[in-house]
Short mmCIF file of C-alpha atoms in Angstrom, two decimals:
data_model
loop_
_atom_site.label_atom_id
_atom_site.label_comp_id
_atom_site.label_asym_id
_atom_site.label_seq_id
_atom_site.Cartn_x
_atom_site.Cartn_y
_atom_site.Cartn_z
CA MET A 1 76.02 128.46 97.82
CA ASN A 2 74.62 126.08 100.45
CA ALA A 3 76.71 123.06 99.47
CA LYS A 4 74.66 120.48 101.41
CA ARG A 5 71.43 121.67 99.90
CA GLU A 6 72.79 121.64 96.36
CA TYR A 7 74.23 118.16 96.91
CA LEU A 8 70.88 116.75 98.03
CA VAL A 9 68.88 118.39 95.28
CA ARG A 10 71.23 117.19 92.53
CA THR A 11 71.64 113.72 94.13
CA PHE A 12 67.91 113.00 94.36
CA SER A 13 66.78 114.72 91.13
CA ARG A 14 68.79 112.73 88.68
CA THR A 15 66.61 111.71 85.75
CA LYS A 16 68.51 108.53 84.71
CA ARG A 17 66.99 106.50 87.55
CA LYS A 18 63.94 104.33 86.89
CA ASP A 19 60.59 105.48 88.20
CA TYR A 20 60.22 102.86 90.95
CA GLU A 21 63.83 103.30 92.14
CA ASN A 22 63.39 107.07 92.14
CA TYR A 23 60.26 106.82 94.30
CA ILE A 24 61.79 104.37 96.77
CA LEU A 25 65.03 106.28 97.25
CA ASN A 26 63.32 109.61 97.71
CA ARG A 27 60.83 108.13 100.25
CA ILE A 28 63.63 106.58 102.29
CA TRP A 29 65.49 109.88 102.44
CA ASN A 30 62.35 111.85 103.33
CA ARG A 31 61.28 109.37 106.00
CA LEU A 32 64.79 109.39 107.43
CA ASN A 33 64.70 113.17 107.83
CA ARG A 34 68.20 113.68 109.17
CA LEU A 35 71.04 115.82 107.83
CA ASP A 36 73.93 114.27 109.72
CA LEU A 37 74.03 111.23 107.37
CA LYS A 38 75.30 111.58 103.82
CA PRO A 39 73.39 109.72 101.12
CA VAL A 40 75.31 108.55 98.06
CA THR A 41 73.50 107.32 95.01
CA GLN A 42 75.11 105.10 92.36
CA GLN A 43 77.82 104.04 94.80
CA TYR A 44 80.64 102.04 93.21
CA VAL A 45 81.12 98.59 94.76
CA LYS A 46 84.16 96.46 94.17
CA ARG A 47 83.40 92.78 93.86
CA ALA A 48 85.66 89.93 94.95
CA ASP A 49 86.55 89.26 91.30
CA GLY A 50 87.87 92.83 90.94
CA LYS A 51 84.96 94.02 88.79
CA TYR A 52 82.70 96.95 89.72
CA ALA A 53 78.98 97.28 90.19
CA LEU A 54 76.57 100.12 91.13
CA LEU A 55 74.57 100.25 94.41
CA ASP A 56 71.41 102.38 94.28
CA LEU A 57 71.81 104.12 97.65
CA TYR A 58 74.60 104.05 100.22
CA PHE A 59 75.29 105.60 103.59
CA PRO A 60 79.10 105.57 104.02
CA GLN A 61 79.11 106.55 107.69
CA ILE A 62 77.26 103.31 108.69
CA HIS A 63 78.34 101.13 105.72
CA LEU A 64 74.77 100.35 104.69
CA GLY A 65 73.45 100.12 101.15
CA VAL A 66 69.97 99.84 99.62
CA GLU A 67 69.30 98.05 96.33
CA CYS A 68 66.03 98.29 94.40
CA ASP A 69 65.07 95.14 92.50
CA GLU A 70 62.79 95.69 89.54
CA GLY A 71 61.18 92.98 87.42
CA HIS A 72 63.60 90.90 85.39
CA HIS A 73 66.53 92.66 87.17
CA LYS A 74 65.66 90.99 90.45
CA SER A 75 68.44 88.92 91.85
CA ASN A 76 70.79 88.72 94.80
CA ALA A 77 73.56 90.38 92.75
CA LEU A 78 74.18 94.04 92.34
CA ASN A 79 73.51 95.90 89.14
CA ASP A 80 75.31 94.86 85.97
CA GLU A 81 79.07 95.33 85.74
CA ILE A 82 80.06 98.93 85.00
CA ARG A 83 81.70 99.42 81.65
CA THR A 84 82.57 103.14 82.00
CA LEU A 85 84.04 104.09 85.35
CA GLU A 86 84.31 107.60 86.80
CA ILE A 87 87.75 107.87 88.40
CA GLY A 88 86.61 109.76 91.48
CA LYS A 89 83.95 107.25 92.30
CA MET A 90 86.12 104.24 91.36
CA PHE A 91 88.72 105.08 93.99
CA GLN A 92 85.98 105.59 96.55
CA ALA A 93 84.45 102.16 95.82
CA VAL A 94 83.49 100.04 98.79
CA LYS A 95 84.13 96.30 98.97
CA GLU A 96 81.02 94.19 98.65
CA ASN A 97 81.94 91.87 101.54
CA GLU A 98 82.49 94.79 103.94
CA ILE A 99 79.06 96.40 103.71
CA LYS A 100 75.49 95.40 104.58
CA ILE A 101 72.96 95.60 101.75
CA GLU A 102 69.19 95.86 102.26
CA ARG A 103 67.00 94.99 99.26
CA ILE A 104 63.56 96.27 98.25
CA ASP A 105 61.39 94.41 95.73
CA ALA A 106 59.91 97.21 93.58
CA THR A 107 57.35 94.84 92.13
CA ASP A 108 55.68 94.26 95.54
CA SER A 109 52.45 96.12 96.51
CA ILE A 110 52.82 99.71 97.66
CA GLU A 111 51.91 98.59 101.17
CA MET A 112 54.73 96.03 101.24
CA ILE A 113 57.18 98.55 99.82
CA HIS A 114 56.27 101.11 102.51
CA THR A 115 56.64 98.49 105.23
CA LYS A 116 60.12 97.55 103.95
CA ILE A 117 61.10 101.21 103.72
CA GLU A 118 60.06 101.74 107.34
CA GLU A 119 62.21 98.75 108.40
CA ILE A 120 65.21 100.17 106.59
CA VAL A 121 64.72 103.65 108.02
CA GLN A 122 64.60 102.14 111.55
CA LEU A 123 67.75 100.10 110.84
CA ILE A 124 69.58 103.24 109.55
CA ASN A 125 68.66 105.14 112.67
CA LYS A 126 69.71 102.25 114.91
CA LEU A 127 73.09 101.87 113.22
CA ALA A 128 73.68 105.63 113.32
CA SER A 129 72.85 105.71 117.05
CA ASN A 130 75.16 102.83 117.83
CA SER A 131 78.05 104.23 115.80
CA LYS A 132 80.20 107.21 116.64
CA ILE A 133 79.61 108.82 113.27
CA ILE A 134 81.20 112.05 112.17
CA PRO A 135 78.27 114.29 111.13
CA TRP A 136 78.11 114.88 107.39
CA SER A 137 79.44 118.22 106.21
CA GLU A 138 80.24 119.51 102.75
CA ASP A 139 82.67 122.07 104.24
CA VAL A 140 85.43 119.60 105.18
CA ASP A 141 89.11 120.48 105.32
CA TYR A 142 90.38 117.25 103.74
CA ALA A 143 93.98 118.34 103.95
CA ALA A 144 93.71 118.73 107.72
CA LEU A 145 91.97 115.31 107.97
CA ALA A 146 94.71 113.63 105.97
CA VAL A 147 97.44 115.21 108.12
CA LYS A 148 95.62 114.10 111.28
CA LYS A 149 95.24 110.59 109.83
CA GLY A 150 98.98 110.49 108.94
CA THR A 151 98.52 108.84 105.58
CA LEU A 152 96.92 109.59 102.20
CA SER A 153 95.40 106.66 100.29
CA VAL A 154 93.70 106.27 96.95
CA TYR A 155 90.72 104.86 98.86
CA ASP A 156 90.27 107.88 101.08
CA GLU A 157 87.20 110.02 100.26
CA PHE A 158 89.47 113.11 100.16
CA THR A 159 89.35 115.61 97.33
CA PHE A 160 91.04 118.97 97.00
CA ARG A 161 89.81 122.12 95.27
CA THR A 162 93.23 123.40 94.32
CA ILE A 163 96.80 122.25 93.99
CA SER A 164 97.81 124.46 96.94
CA GLU A 165 95.16 122.72 99.13
CA ALA A 166 96.46 119.26 98.15
CA MET A 167 100.03 120.31 98.94
CA ARG A 168 99.06 121.10 102.55
CA CYS A 169 98.92 117.33 103.04
CA LEU A 170 102.65 117.33 102.41
CA GLY A 171 103.45 120.20 104.74
CA LYS A 172 103.57 122.96 102.07
CA ASN A 173 101.61 126.15 102.41
CA TYR A 174 101.51 127.84 99.04
CA ASP A 175 99.39 130.94 98.52
CA SER A 176 98.82 129.95 94.89
CA LEU A 177 100.30 127.32 92.64
CA GLN A 178 99.57 126.74 88.93
CA LYS A 179 102.34 124.27 88.04
CA SER A 180 101.28 120.68 87.31
CA TYR A 181 104.70 119.09 87.50
CA TRP A 182 107.82 119.93 89.55
CA LYS A 183 110.54 118.47 91.79
CA PHE A 184 109.30 117.94 95.32
CA ASN A 185 112.46 116.49 96.88
CA GLU A 186 115.31 114.13 95.97
CA ARG A 187 112.94 111.14 95.92
CA TYR A 188 109.69 112.49 94.40
CA MET A 189 108.27 114.66 91.70
CA MET A 190 104.82 116.17 92.08
CA TRP A 191 102.40 115.50 89.23
CA PHE A 192 98.89 116.99 88.76
CA PRO A 193 97.76 115.78 85.34
CA GLN A 194 94.27 116.32 83.99
CA LEU A 195 92.46 113.11 83.10
CA SER A 196 91.49 112.99 79.42
CA ILE A 197 87.92 111.94 78.70
CA ASP A 198 86.12 110.50 75.69
CA ILE A 199 84.56 113.41 73.70
CA GLY A 200 83.08 111.18 70.97
CA GLN A 201 84.00 109.88 67.49
CA GLY A 202 87.14 108.17 68.84
CA ASN A 203 88.62 111.40 70.22
CA VAL A 204 89.72 112.29 73.74
CA SER A 205 90.21 115.67 75.39
CA ASN A 206 93.67 117.14 75.82
CA THR A 207 95.37 119.77 77.96
CA ARG A 208 97.75 121.97 75.97
CA GLY A 209 98.39 119.04 73.65
CA TRP A 210 98.87 116.49 76.44
CA ILE A 211 96.71 113.42 76.76
CA ASN A 212 96.58 111.43 80.02
CA LEU A 213 94.76 108.11 80.10
CA PHE A 214 94.30 105.36 82.67
CA ASN A 215 94.34 101.72 81.72
CA LYS A 216 91.33 99.50 82.49
CA ASN A 217 92.34 98.52 85.98
CA TRP A 218 93.57 102.02 86.87
CA THR A 219 97.15 100.98 87.68
CA GLU A 220 98.89 102.68 84.74
CA ILE A 221 98.85 106.14 83.21
CA GLU A 222 99.69 106.73 79.59
CA GLU A 223 101.01 110.19 78.88
CA LYS A 224 101.36 111.28 75.26
CA ARG A 225 101.43 114.27 72.95
CA MET A 226 98.84 114.86 70.21
CA GLU A 227 101.60 115.21 67.60
CA LYS A 228 102.20 111.88 66.00
CA ASP A 229 105.85 112.76 65.24
CA TYR A 230 106.58 113.62 68.92
CA ILE A 231 109.44 111.48 70.36
CA PRO A 232 109.48 111.19 74.13
CA LEU A 233 112.77 111.28 75.95
CA ASN A 234 113.97 107.82 76.82
CA LEU A 235 114.74 106.70 80.36
CA PRO A 236 117.33 109.18 81.72
CA GLU A 237 120.54 108.01 83.32
CA GLY A 238 120.03 106.98 86.88
CA LYS A 239 116.67 106.15 88.46
CA PRO A 240 114.03 108.77 87.70
CA ARG A 241 112.08 110.16 90.68
CA ASP A 242 108.70 108.58 91.35
CA ARG A 243 105.69 110.81 90.90
CA ILE A 244 103.26 111.61 93.73
CA THR A 245 100.15 111.91 91.59
CA PHE A 246 96.91 113.91 92.04
CA MET A 247 94.58 113.55 89.06
CA LYS A 248 92.43 116.53 88.05
CA VAL A 249 88.87 115.30 87.61
CA LYS A 250 85.35 116.58 87.48
CA ASP A 251 83.04 116.26 90.48
CA PRO A 252 80.06 114.05 89.36
CA ILE A 253 77.56 116.05 91.46
CA PHE A 254 78.73 119.67 91.26
CA LYS A 255 80.56 119.39 87.93
CA THR A 256 83.51 121.35 89.29
CA ASN A 257 87.16 120.40 88.96
CA LYS A 258 88.95 118.84 91.87
CA TYR A 259 92.18 116.93 92.56
CA GLN A 260 92.29 113.44 93.91
CA PHE A 261 95.29 111.39 95.03
CA VAL A 262 95.60 108.40 92.69
CA GLY A 263 98.86 106.94 93.92
CA ILE A 264 102.64 107.05 93.42
CA PHE A 265 103.65 106.32 89.82
CA GLN A 266 106.96 105.20 88.37
CA TRP A 267 108.36 105.53 84.82
CA ASP A 268 107.93 102.20 83.08
CA HIS A 269 108.40 102.27 79.30
CA ILE A 270 107.85 104.04 75.98
CA GLU A 271 105.64 103.08 73.09
CA GLU A 272 105.74 105.26 70.00
CA ASN A 273 104.90 108.81 71.27
CA SER A 274 103.57 107.69 74.71
CA VAL A 275 105.25 107.28 78.03
CA PHE A 276 103.77 104.73 80.47
CA TYR A 277 103.86 105.06 84.27
CA LYS A 278 102.87 102.21 86.58
CA ARG A 279 101.46 102.64 90.00
CA VAL A 280 103.89 101.43 92.67
CA ALA A 281 102.03 102.58 95.82
CA GLU A 282 98.42 103.26 96.79
CA GLU A 283 99.34 105.17 99.91
CA ILE A 284 101.84 107.70 101.14
CA ASP A 285 103.06 108.33 104.68
CA LEU A 286 102.48 112.05 105.50
CA THR A 287 104.18 112.16 108.85
CA PRO A 288 107.71 112.98 107.62
CA TYR A 289 106.34 116.18 106.01
CA ASN A 290 104.24 117.38 108.98
CA LYS A 291 106.55 117.28 111.97
#
C-alpha cells in the first residue's frame, strides 16, 4: 500500500465536511501541489482555558492553520468546543497561541475566495522555503526518532505499530511481544492497555473483560473488570511501581491499531470494582536506556 496516497485520499474525501469547506480545502491542496508538506484536517487545538477546538486544515511542519468561516459560524474563534475527543489527536493538539491561523470567508464571491486561496498558498510556500522542514513521509521510524531526541512526550506525534516497536524507545529489541503488562525494572512496570470506547446504549468495549477509561481531562485512567462482584487488590505493601503507559488506539485515518505514549501513571485509589491511576509525568527520559 502506498501510505501517502492512501492518507491523502482518505483525508480529503471525508464526507462530514460542509460543501464550501470541502471545496476550499481541496483547492488549497491542489494549488499547493507539493508532497513534502503534510496536511492535517480537523486538527485539535488546545485553547488557553484548557478546552479543545477543531481547525479545518493544518500544516504541522510550518505551524500554519486554515479556518473556513461559513454564514452564522463566522467569527474570530475556532469551531465549537469538542465534546468527544479522540485520544490520538488530543495528545497531538497544538496550542492556539503558538500557531498562525489564516481565515477564508466562504460567503464571499468565488473570485474573492480564489484570491484568498492564492494568498494562502503563497504564504505556505514562503514559510516552507524559509523553514528547515523535514519532508513528510508516512514511513517514519518513530522509535529511532524518539531515541535520537532523547525523550518521549505525550505531545510527540509518535505512534508505534507494535509493542515491540514501542519498546525500542527504551532500548529493548524484542522479535515479538504480546504481553500488555509486565515488570520493566525496579522502578517501572510496562502497561499497554486498550482504550475502551463507547459502543452505544450506555455500553463500552472491553478487552478480555477489562475496561480502560480516561477521565475528561485525560490525566487519570480507570481500570475495571466487567464483573460487578470483582474486588480489586488493595494497595500492596510498599510503593507500587509506576506504569510507563502506551495506550492502544485506532488510527483515525487508516483505522488500524497503534500504540501511543500517554504518560507515566501511578496507583491512586480504589472505588468499588475499579482501580484509578493518575498521571504523574507527561515525559520520560530515554537516555538511560539507550547508552
